[in-house]
PDB file of C-alpha atoms in Angstrom:
ATOM      1  CA  MET A  70      36.429  31.812   1.574  1.00  0.00           C
ATOM      2  CA  GLY A  71      39.187  33.642   3.775  1.00  0.00           C
ATOM      3  CA  TYR A  72      40.926  29.997   5.001  1.00  0.00           C
ATOM      4  CA  ASP A  73      42.596  27.158   3.654  1.00  0.00           C
ATOM      5  CA  THR A  74      41.789  23.494   4.942  1.00  0.00           C
ATOM      6  CA  LEU A  75      45.040  22.468   6.130  1.00  0.00           C
ATOM      7  CA  LYS A  76      46.347  18.707   4.206  1.00  0.00           C
ATOM      8  CA  ASN A  77      45.979  16.410   7.426  1.00  0.00           C
ATOM      9  CA  ASN A  78      42.112  17.076   7.597  1.00  0.00           C
ATOM     10  CA  PRO A  79      40.083  13.407   7.573  1.00  0.00           C
ATOM     11  CA  LYS A  80      39.320  12.711   3.660  1.00  0.00           C
ATOM     12  CA  SER A  81      35.449  11.145   4.495  1.00  0.00           C
ATOM     13  CA  TYR A  82      33.356  11.106   6.467  1.00  0.00           C
ATOM     14  CA  ILE A  83      30.390   8.670   8.131  1.00  0.00           C
ATOM     15  CA  PHE A  84      27.161   9.979   8.785  1.00  0.00           C
ATOM     16  CA  THR A  85      24.288   8.725  11.255  1.00  0.00           C
ATOM     17  CA  LYS A  86      21.040   9.692  11.588  1.00  0.00           C
ATOM     18  CA  LYS A  87      21.268  12.212  14.285  1.00  0.00           C
ATOM     19  CA  TYR A  88      19.940  15.918  13.647  1.00  0.00           C
ATOM     20  CA  ASN A  89      23.245  18.093  14.705  1.00  0.00           C
ATOM     21  CA  GLN A  90      26.527  16.484  14.079  1.00  0.00           C
ATOM     22  CA  THR A  91      29.960  18.258  14.041  1.00  0.00           C
ATOM     23  CA  ILE A  92      32.344  18.109  11.602  1.00  0.00           C
ATOM     24  CA  ASN A  93      35.996  19.616  13.050  1.00  0.00           C
ATOM     25  CA  LEU A  94      37.722  20.676   9.968  1.00  0.00           C
ATOM     26  CA  LYS A  95      41.645  22.013  10.606  1.00  0.00           C
ATOM     27  CA  VAL A  96      41.721  25.674   8.655  1.00  0.00           C
ATOM     28  CA  LYS A  97      44.533  28.046   8.169  1.00  0.00           C
ATOM     29  CA  PRO A  98      44.215  31.777   7.975  1.00  0.00           C
ATOM     30  CA  HIS A  99      44.694  33.586   4.780  1.00  0.00           C
ATOM     31  CA  THR A 100      47.823  36.673   5.666  1.00  0.00           C
ATOM     32  CA  LYS A 101      47.011  39.664   3.774  1.00  0.00           C
ATOM     33  CA  TYR A 102      48.247  43.046   3.803  1.00  0.00           C
ATOM     34  CA  VAL A 103      45.967  46.175   4.973  1.00  0.00           C
ATOM     35  CA  THR A 104      46.773  50.168   4.037  1.00  0.00           C
ATOM     36  CA  LEU A 105      44.914  52.942   6.383  1.00  0.00           C
ATOM     37  CA  TYR A 106      44.833  56.009   5.230  1.00  0.00           C
ATOM     38  CA  PHE A 107      44.098  58.859   7.235  1.00  0.00           C
ATOM     39  CA  ASN A 108      42.486  62.172   5.817  1.00  0.00           C
ATOM     40  CA  GLN A 109      42.416  65.114   8.173  1.00  0.00           C
ATOM     41  CA  VAL A 110      38.734  66.822   7.529  1.00  0.00           C
ATOM     42  CA  ASP A 111      38.647  70.459   7.416  1.00  0.00           C
ATOM     43  CA  TYR A 112      35.898  72.360   6.786  1.00  0.00           C
ATOM     44  CA  ASP A 113      36.051  75.086   4.316  1.00  0.00           C
ATOM     45  CA  GLY A 114      33.266  77.347   4.644  1.00  0.00           C
ATOM     46  CA  LYS A 115      30.274  75.368   3.771  1.00  0.00           C
ATOM     47  CA  HIS A 116      32.405  72.049   2.652  1.00  0.00           C
ATOM     48  CA  LYS A 117      34.020  70.054   4.213  1.00  0.00           C
ATOM     49  CA  LYS A 118      37.720  69.306   2.940  1.00  0.00           C
ATOM     50  CA  LEU A 119      39.786  65.811   2.713  1.00  0.00           C
ATOM     51  CA  THR A 120      43.128  65.787   2.791  1.00  0.00           C
ATOM     52  CA  LEU A 121      45.547  62.799   2.935  1.00  0.00           C
ATOM     53  CA  TYR A 122      47.552  62.854   6.350  1.00  0.00           C
ATOM     54  CA  ALA A 123      49.077  59.971   6.588  1.00  0.00           C
ATOM     55  CA  THR A 124      48.800  56.276   5.205  1.00  0.00           C
ATOM     56  CA  MET A 125      49.522  52.936   6.814  1.00  0.00           C
ATOM     57  CA  TYR A 126      50.638  49.447   6.066  1.00  0.00           C
ATOM     58  CA  PHE A 127      50.254  46.105   8.309  1.00  0.00           C
ATOM     59  CA  LEU A 128      49.882  42.512   8.143  1.00  0.00           C
ATOM     60  CA  ALA A 129      47.101  40.969   9.350  1.00  0.00           C
ATOM     61  CA  MET A 130      45.240  37.153   9.701  1.00  0.00           C
ATOM     62  CA  THR A 131      41.519  36.900   8.385  1.00  0.00           C
ATOM     63  CA  GLY A 132      39.246  37.024  11.547  1.00  0.00           C
ATOM     64  CA  GLN A 133      42.021  39.123  13.254  1.00  0.00           C
ATOM     65  CA  THR A 134      40.689  41.897  15.436  1.00  0.00           C
ATOM     66  CA  ALA A 135      43.630  44.631  14.797  1.00  0.00           C
ATOM     67  CA  THR A 136      43.881  48.212  16.734  1.00  0.00           C
ATOM     68  CA  ILE A 137      44.148  51.107  15.161  1.00  0.00           C
ATOM     69  CA  GLN A 138      45.902  54.208  16.470  1.00  0.00           C
ATOM     70  CA  THR A 139      45.595  57.578  14.869  1.00  0.00           C
ATOM     71  CA  PRO A 140      48.689  59.672  13.955  1.00  0.00           C
ATOM     72  CA  ALA A 141      50.038  61.520  17.206  1.00  0.00           C
ATOM     73  CA  GLY A 142      47.885  64.616  17.991  1.00  0.00           C
ATOM     74  CA  PHE A 143      44.744  63.800  15.580  1.00  0.00           C
ATOM     75  CA  THR A 144      41.401  61.900  16.739  1.00  0.00           C
ATOM     76  CA  PHE A 145      39.275  60.170  14.980  1.00  0.00           C
ATOM     77  CA  LYS A 146      35.095  62.078  14.452  1.00  0.00           C
ATOM     78  CA  ASP A 147      33.983  60.936  17.738  1.00  0.00           C
ATOM     79  CA  GLY A 148      37.060  62.335  19.631  1.00  0.00           C
ATOM     80  CA  SER A 149      38.456  59.353  20.499  1.00  0.00           C
ATOM     81  CA  THR A 150      41.529  57.725  19.411  1.00  0.00           C
ATOM     82  CA  VAL A 151      41.764  54.523  19.209  1.00  0.00           C
ATOM     83  CA  ARG A 152      39.235  51.904  16.862  1.00  0.00           C
ATOM     84  CA  LYS A 153      38.520  48.289  16.630  1.00  0.00           C
ATOM     85  CA  LEU A 154      38.977  46.753  12.954  1.00  0.00           C
ATOM     86  CA  ASP A 155      37.577  43.426  12.331  1.00  0.00           C
ATOM     87  CA  ILE A 156      39.840  41.600   9.909  1.00  0.00           C
ATOM     88  CA  LYS A 157      37.475  39.855   7.331  1.00  0.00           C
ATOM     89  CA  GLU A 158      38.176  38.552   3.872  1.00  0.00           C
ATOM     90  CA  ASN A 159      37.579  41.741   1.320  1.00  0.00           C
ATOM     91  CA  THR A 160      39.270  44.066   3.812  1.00  0.00           C
ATOM     92  CA  GLY A 161      42.124  45.511   1.852  1.00  0.00           C
ATOM     93  CA  GLU A 162      41.797  49.126   2.040  1.00  0.00           C
ATOM     94  CA  VAL A 163      40.419  50.779   4.254  1.00  0.00           C
ATOM     95  CA  LEU A 164      39.794  55.140   4.809  1.00  0.00           C
ATOM     96  CA  TYR A 165      39.446  57.012   8.352  1.00  0.00           C
ATOM     97  CA  GLU A 166      38.423  60.569   8.581  1.00  0.00           C
ATOM     98  CA  VAL A 167      41.040  62.086  11.146  1.00  0.00           C
ATOM     99  CA  LYS A 168      40.760  65.465  12.523  1.00  0.00           C
ATOM    100  CA  LYS A 169      43.204  67.762  14.442  1.00  0.00           C
ATOM    101  CA  ALA A 170      43.246  67.200  18.669  1.00  0.00           C
ATOM    102  CA  PRO A 171      42.286  69.826  20.742  1.00  0.00           C
ATOM    103  CA  PHE A 172      45.223  71.663  22.324  1.00  0.00           C
ATOM    104  CA  LYS A 173      45.355  70.250  25.782  1.00  0.00           C
ATOM    105  CA  GLN A 174      45.226  66.623  24.042  1.00  0.00           C
ATOM    106  CA  GLN A 175      48.144  67.922  22.146  1.00  0.00           C
ATOM    107  CA  ILE A 176      49.965  68.736  25.151  1.00  0.00           C
ATOM    108  CA  LYS A 177      49.059  65.568  27.024  1.00  0.00           C
ATOM    109  CA  ILE A 178      50.789  63.826  23.422  1.00  0.00           C
ATOM    110  CA  TYR A 179      54.057  65.531  23.039  1.00  0.00           C
ATOM    111  CA  ARG A 180      54.731  66.415  27.168  1.00  0.00           C
ATOM    112  CA  GLY A 181      58.198  64.100  26.580  1.00  0.00           C
ATOM    113  CA  TYR A 182      59.098  66.589  24.006  1.00  0.00           C
ATOM    114  CA  TYR A 183      58.107  69.218  26.066  1.00  0.00           C
ATOM    115  CA  LEU A 184      60.095  68.335  28.390  1.00  0.00           C
ATOM    116  CA  LEU A 185      62.667  67.016  27.123  1.00  0.00           C
ATOM    117  CA  GLY A 186      63.179  70.450  25.418  1.00  0.00           C
ATOM    118  CA  ILE A 187      62.805  72.511  28.823  1.00  0.00           C
ATOM    119  CA  ILE A 188      65.037  70.023  30.390  1.00  0.00           C
ATOM    120  CA  TYR A 189      67.938  71.267  27.312  1.00  0.00           C
ATOM    121  CA  GLY A 190      67.065  74.836  27.776  1.00  0.00           C
ATOM    122  CA  SER A 191      67.969  74.733  31.121  1.00  0.00           C
ATOM    123  CA  ILE A 192      70.854  73.183  30.983  1.00  0.00           C
ATOM    124  CA  ARG A 193      71.971  75.501  27.971  1.00  0.00           C
ATOM    125  CA  CYS A 194      70.774  78.085  30.673  1.00  0.00           C
ATOM    126  CA  ILE A 195      73.069  76.639  33.925  1.00  0.00           C
ATOM    127  CA  GLY A 196      76.315  76.200  31.413  1.00  0.00           C
ATOM    128  CA  CYS A 197      75.859  80.146  29.743  1.00  0.00           C
ATOM    129  CA  VAL A 198      75.487  80.910  33.687  1.00  0.00           C
ATOM    130  CA  VAL A 199      78.624  78.632  34.837  1.00  0.00           C
ATOM    131  CA  GLY A 200      80.665  79.607  32.014  1.00  0.00           C
ATOM    132  CA  LEU A 201      79.756  83.941  32.692  1.00  0.00           C
ATOM    133  CA  VAL A 202      80.885  83.554  36.284  1.00  0.00           C
ATOM    134  CA  GLY A 203      83.692  81.707  35.207  1.00  0.00           C
ATOM    135  CA  PHE A 204      85.091  84.243  32.650  1.00  0.00           C
ATOM    136  CA  LEU A 205      83.801  87.055  35.209  1.00  0.00           C
ATOM    137  CA  LYS A 206      86.599  85.616  37.703  1.00  0.00           C
ATOM    138  CA  ASN A 207      88.957  85.173  35.682  1.00  0.00           C
ATOM    139  CA  VAL A 208      88.630  88.700  34.175  1.00  0.00           C
ATOM    140  CA  ASN A 209      88.262  89.964  38.147  1.00  0.00           C
ATOM    141  CA  ARG A 210      91.968  88.097  38.536  1.00  0.00           C
ATOM    142  CA  LYS A 211      93.699  90.112  36.006  1.00  0.00           C
ATOM    143  CA  ASN A 212      92.803  92.974  36.650  1.00  0.00           C
ATOM    144  CA  SER A 213      93.903  92.947  40.405  1.00  0.00           C
TER     145      SER A 213
END
């Protein structure tokens, strides 16, 4: 189950009286789509509230181990951001519960965007200062 035997396998086997005998069969794993659902977990007082946050699809083969990464800014309930998933014949849809990452962890996740924003803002400020200085010099030349 989960594998197809290839056509170049022997049609018959000769068994001896040995207790342990090995038969080599060449097989090909089934390819299938796996759907991952990431539900955000919130606690509303006493009740657990689940909200579908993200869905991910990927192509996998039976017997493969896939590495699952949470959406950016989220962690699994145990605080990790990566899990392993063994693909079996009946693996089709998998549900994961995720929660918002703590603020410190979100800063690490989005630090590239923050850095770009700071650089962009700095360049804009420098441009404004240079433009203002040029304008003031121009005004002083006209008044002199």
